[in-house]
Amino acid sequence: MNKKTILIYGRTRSGKSSQLGELAEHVYKTLGLKTIVYTIDKGGYDVLIPYITLGVIQVVEQLATSPWIFMDKAVKGLVRDSNGKWATPSGNIGMFAYEGLTPFADALMTDMAKKAAAGTNIGGGGNVSFKDTSEGETLTIGGHNMAMYGICQSRMTDAVWESQKLNAPYILWTASASKDDDLNAGGKVIGPAMVGKALTAEIPRWFNLTFRLDALPAQTGKPERHILYLGNNVDISAGNAVGLGNTRACMDAAPLPASIEPASVVQALQLIEKSQSEALEKIKSRLSNAQK
């Protein structure tokens, strides 16, 4: 099968980790292969524990590793061996997943602020730091300059491209959601969040498929609802901002539904595959008729 690179993004509690687990289960059932999840998200991964227990998912945490080194090892598909050394995982892997784009970028920015506080000059400009003294103690605080944003954005871009070189049928990244101005087309967009917001509208094109998740709060007598959007969508509750998505749908196929509720990335992939098959048959028919 062709490799699929997928981005799933949404606000907190929209179900990103649940969708990761659903896809990992699908990969295990259809291909017999496990998923490796790299997490730097401080929110934890409780929703994935059943899959970890059953051997469907292996989680690799940052622990004490520098975020720069951890990301470098993660996008190369390495895991810690029994001695804590980085090594190639044994056997074939069905999916490499990263939780996620937003916390990785945040960790890099936080680390650069700490380095600035310690006196490291990053980017050649003025170092952003100051000292605060209280109760007989002095604390040095570091901040960010514009060069740091550029370094982080460049490193994150490279990391995504590097991960997509891994030999696995699926490469998945998750991200938080951000509303920002689309400087190219104008208007507000909802897209994957990363530091500086400059890449909000650009990140979806890094992947074959991009899906936005959203959760509608529970109401009296009605449970919380989780929705996965296929393609671009207009969010009325966000001031008619356009929620970005990409299904790479072929014009020859029947239109895909605007959304799936309850959210299911596996169902979305099945619909897209069916759409692609229909498009193939239509094109094949036209070519056959042209040769008669």
XYZ file of C-alpha atoms in Angstrom:
292
model
C 0.000 0.000 0.000
C 1.074 3.584 -0.550
C 2.477 5.414 2.455
C 0.029 7.838 4.034
C 1.243 10.912 5.889
C -1.524 12.290 8.079
C -2.047 15.342 10.268
C -4.879 15.404 12.803
C -5.397 18.670 14.638
C -7.950 20.127 17.000
C -8.392 21.908 20.277
C -7.930 20.225 23.657
C -10.328 17.306 24.254
C -11.305 17.107 20.606
C -10.110 13.483 20.523
C -6.706 13.551 18.801
C -5.196 10.789 20.933
C -8.366 8.693 20.612
C -8.130 8.905 16.817
C -4.456 7.928 17.006
C -5.475 4.869 19.022
C -8.246 3.975 16.570
C -5.839 4.130 13.642
C -3.210 2.116 15.537
C -5.838 -0.573 16.149
C -6.757 -0.560 12.446
C -3.091 -0.902 11.455
C -2.651 -3.794 13.876
C -5.796 -5.611 12.681
C -5.157 -5.151 8.948
C -1.365 -5.383 8.787
C -0.415 -7.132 12.023
C 2.023 -4.319 12.799
C 2.392 -2.191 15.917
C 2.597 1.587 16.234
C 5.347 3.603 17.897
C 4.182 6.853 19.495
C 6.653 9.578 20.437
C 5.248 11.921 23.053
C 6.550 15.165 24.469
C 3.063 16.280 25.505
C 2.857 16.956 29.231
C -0.852 16.147 29.159
C -0.069 12.436 29.241
C -1.397 9.541 27.177
C -3.931 7.817 29.435
C -6.324 7.187 26.530
C -3.653 5.014 24.869
C -2.975 2.774 27.891
C -5.273 -0.086 26.738
C -3.409 -0.224 23.412
C -0.063 -0.145 25.219
C -1.146 -2.966 27.527
C -2.193 -5.106 24.551
C 1.041 -4.493 22.640
C -0.618 -2.499 19.862
C 1.268 0.694 20.741
C 4.761 1.319 22.087
C 5.211 4.750 23.645
C 8.569 6.521 23.684
C 8.676 9.443 26.135
C 11.063 12.376 26.249
C 12.114 11.736 29.872
C 15.356 13.616 30.624
C 16.451 13.861 26.987
C 16.868 17.351 25.519
C 13.910 18.220 23.268
C 16.297 18.781 20.345
C 17.909 15.360 20.709
C 14.606 13.657 21.457
C 13.004 15.028 18.308
C 16.057 14.086 16.239
C 15.861 10.479 17.493
C 12.071 10.377 17.127
C 11.935 11.450 13.486
C 14.601 8.834 12.703
C 12.313 6.176 14.183
C 14.664 5.166 16.994
C 13.677 3.738 20.397
C 15.520 3.199 23.674
C 16.852 -0.327 24.185
C 17.050 -2.155 27.535
C 20.171 -0.152 28.384
C 18.555 3.184 27.564
C 20.542 3.575 24.338
C 18.895 4.709 21.106
C 18.476 1.879 18.599
C 16.426 0.799 15.587
C 13.210 -0.970 16.672
C 12.985 -4.684 15.980
C 10.607 -5.873 13.272
C 8.451 -3.888 10.894
C 6.474 -0.921 12.195
C 2.996 -0.088 10.912
C 2.872 3.529 12.017
C 5.145 6.152 13.528
C 3.074 8.751 15.386
C 4.070 12.041 16.997
C 2.182 13.736 19.850
C 2.592 16.307 18.606
C 3.585 19.209 16.409
C 2.515 21.880 18.897
C 4.156 20.521 22.087
C 7.391 19.695 20.248
C 7.624 23.299 19.023
C 6.737 24.650 22.472
C 9.461 22.495 24.052
C 12.074 23.850 21.638
C 11.075 27.438 22.389
C 11.144 26.829 26.152
C 14.593 25.283 25.897
C 15.909 28.262 23.935
C 14.531 30.627 26.592
C 16.381 28.648 29.272
C 19.581 28.806 27.223
C 19.142 32.573 26.821
C 18.767 32.898 30.592
C 22.028 30.963 31.001
C 23.824 33.403 28.682
C 23.724 31.531 25.384
C 23.299 33.927 22.457
C 20.885 32.497 19.904
C 20.524 34.077 16.494
C 23.204 36.739 16.848
C 20.835 39.446 18.079
C 20.320 40.824 21.538
C 19.966 38.117 24.160
C 16.533 38.198 25.789
C 16.946 37.774 29.530
C 16.572 39.640 32.788
C 17.171 39.101 36.511
C 14.537 39.218 39.230
C 15.544 39.570 42.874
C 13.258 38.902 45.803
C 13.623 37.542 49.348
C 17.371 37.461 48.984
C 17.327 35.309 45.843
C 18.068 36.206 42.239
C 16.436 34.387 39.343
C 17.499 34.830 35.710
C 14.579 34.718 33.270
C 15.058 34.080 29.561
C 12.762 35.107 26.718
C 12.491 34.801 22.946
C 13.819 36.914 20.102
C 12.663 36.704 16.491
C 15.607 34.505 15.511
C 14.367 31.827 17.898
C 11.002 31.660 16.141
C 12.752 31.167 12.803
C 15.009 28.449 14.217
C 12.066 26.598 15.746
C 9.905 26.813 12.626
C 12.761 25.645 10.413
C 13.621 22.760 12.712
C 10.000 21.631 12.950
C 9.621 21.729 9.171
C 12.739 19.603 8.746
C 11.543 17.189 11.425
C 8.228 16.541 9.684
C 9.960 15.925 6.344
C 12.496 13.615 8.032
C 9.776 11.558 9.710
C 8.043 11.031 6.391
C 11.115 9.182 5.096
C 10.575 6.367 7.609
C 9.727 2.938 6.253
C 6.165 2.522 7.504
C 2.730 2.565 5.842
C 1.523 5.405 8.082
C 3.174 8.519 9.482
C 0.916 10.521 11.803
C 1.350 13.874 13.557
C -1.150 15.569 15.842
C -1.389 19.276 16.643
C -3.479 21.758 18.577
C -5.696 24.185 16.671
C -5.055 27.872 16.096
C -7.162 30.634 14.534
C -5.135 33.106 12.503
C -5.169 35.352 9.439
C -4.367 33.693 6.124
C -1.859 36.130 4.676
C -2.132 34.549 1.210
C -5.891 34.323 0.685
C -7.181 36.747 3.317
C -9.673 36.061 6.068
C -9.504 33.953 9.211
C -8.461 30.325 9.163
C -8.366 27.563 11.766
C -5.312 25.399 11.297
C -2.621 23.464 13.147
C -0.915 25.523 15.849
C 2.809 26.113 15.908
C 4.909 28.914 17.410
C 4.663 32.264 15.646
C 1.533 31.294 13.650
C 3.380 32.065 10.410
C 2.895 28.484 9.201
C -0.710 27.912 10.345
C -2.114 27.957 6.801
C 0.926 26.229 5.275
C 1.347 23.141 7.474
C -1.551 21.112 5.937
C 0.308 20.916 2.620
C 3.170 19.066 4.347
C 0.929 15.988 4.587
C -1.016 13.774 2.196
C -4.092 14.128 4.384
C -5.103 16.714 6.978
C -8.149 16.319 9.210
C -9.576 18.785 11.705
C -11.296 17.480 14.823
C -13.747 19.357 16.993
C -15.776 18.574 20.080
C -19.155 20.091 20.829
C -19.824 20.330 24.581
C -22.412 18.165 26.282
C -25.867 19.629 26.778
C -28.740 18.576 29.008
C -29.571 15.025 28.023
C -27.022 15.027 25.208
C -23.425 13.740 25.438
C -20.333 15.475 24.110
C -20.063 15.153 20.323
C -16.844 14.572 18.364
C -16.641 15.500 14.678
C -13.951 14.890 12.065
C -14.033 17.246 9.078
C -12.992 16.222 5.567
C -11.579 19.097 3.532
C -12.061 22.781 4.297
C -15.066 23.800 6.371
C -16.609 27.028 7.663
C -16.854 27.302 11.447
C -19.739 29.635 12.301
C -18.881 29.550 16.010
C -15.408 30.925 15.171
C -16.590 33.942 13.198
C -16.912 32.026 9.911
C -13.230 31.118 9.972
C -12.274 28.418 7.469
C -11.145 25.202 9.124
C -8.349 23.839 6.970
C -8.320 20.257 5.725
C -6.987 18.268 2.812
C -8.268 14.961 1.433
C -6.504 15.114 -1.968
C -9.878 14.252 -3.473
C -9.913 13.614 -7.213
C -12.385 15.613 -9.296
C -13.618 12.425 -10.986
C -14.857 10.867 -7.750
C -18.167 11.442 -6.011
C -17.969 14.213 -3.390
C -16.920 13.150 0.074
C -19.128 14.019 3.063
C -18.265 17.276 4.775
C -17.761 15.553 8.108
C -17.936 12.273 10.020
C -19.777 12.033 13.339
C -18.816 10.396 15.581
C -15.275 11.167 14.463
C -13.417 8.274 12.844
C -10.133 8.650 11.009
C -10.392 5.023 9.858
C -13.770 5.669 8.245
C -12.341 8.806 6.637
C -9.470 6.827 5.115
C -11.867 4.175 3.819
C -14.069 6.802 2.173
C -11.041 8.423 0.552
C -9.764 5.080 -0.743
C -13.190 4.301 -2.194
C -13.267 7.741 -3.815
C -9.850 7.183 -5.361
C -10.933 3.790 -6.718
C -14.021 5.327 -8.314
C -11.920 8.037 -9.920
C -9.513 5.420 -11.280
C -12.353 3.481 -12.914
C -13.817 6.628 -14.494
C -10.470 7.664 -15.943
C -9.811 4.119 -17.143
C -13.213 4.081 -18.870
C -12.535 7.400 -20.628
C -9.140 6.215 -21.843
C -10.643 2.962 -23.095
C -13.382 4.779 -25.009
C -10.865 7.174 -26.515
C -8.947 4.243 -28.015
C -11.988 2.736 -29.736
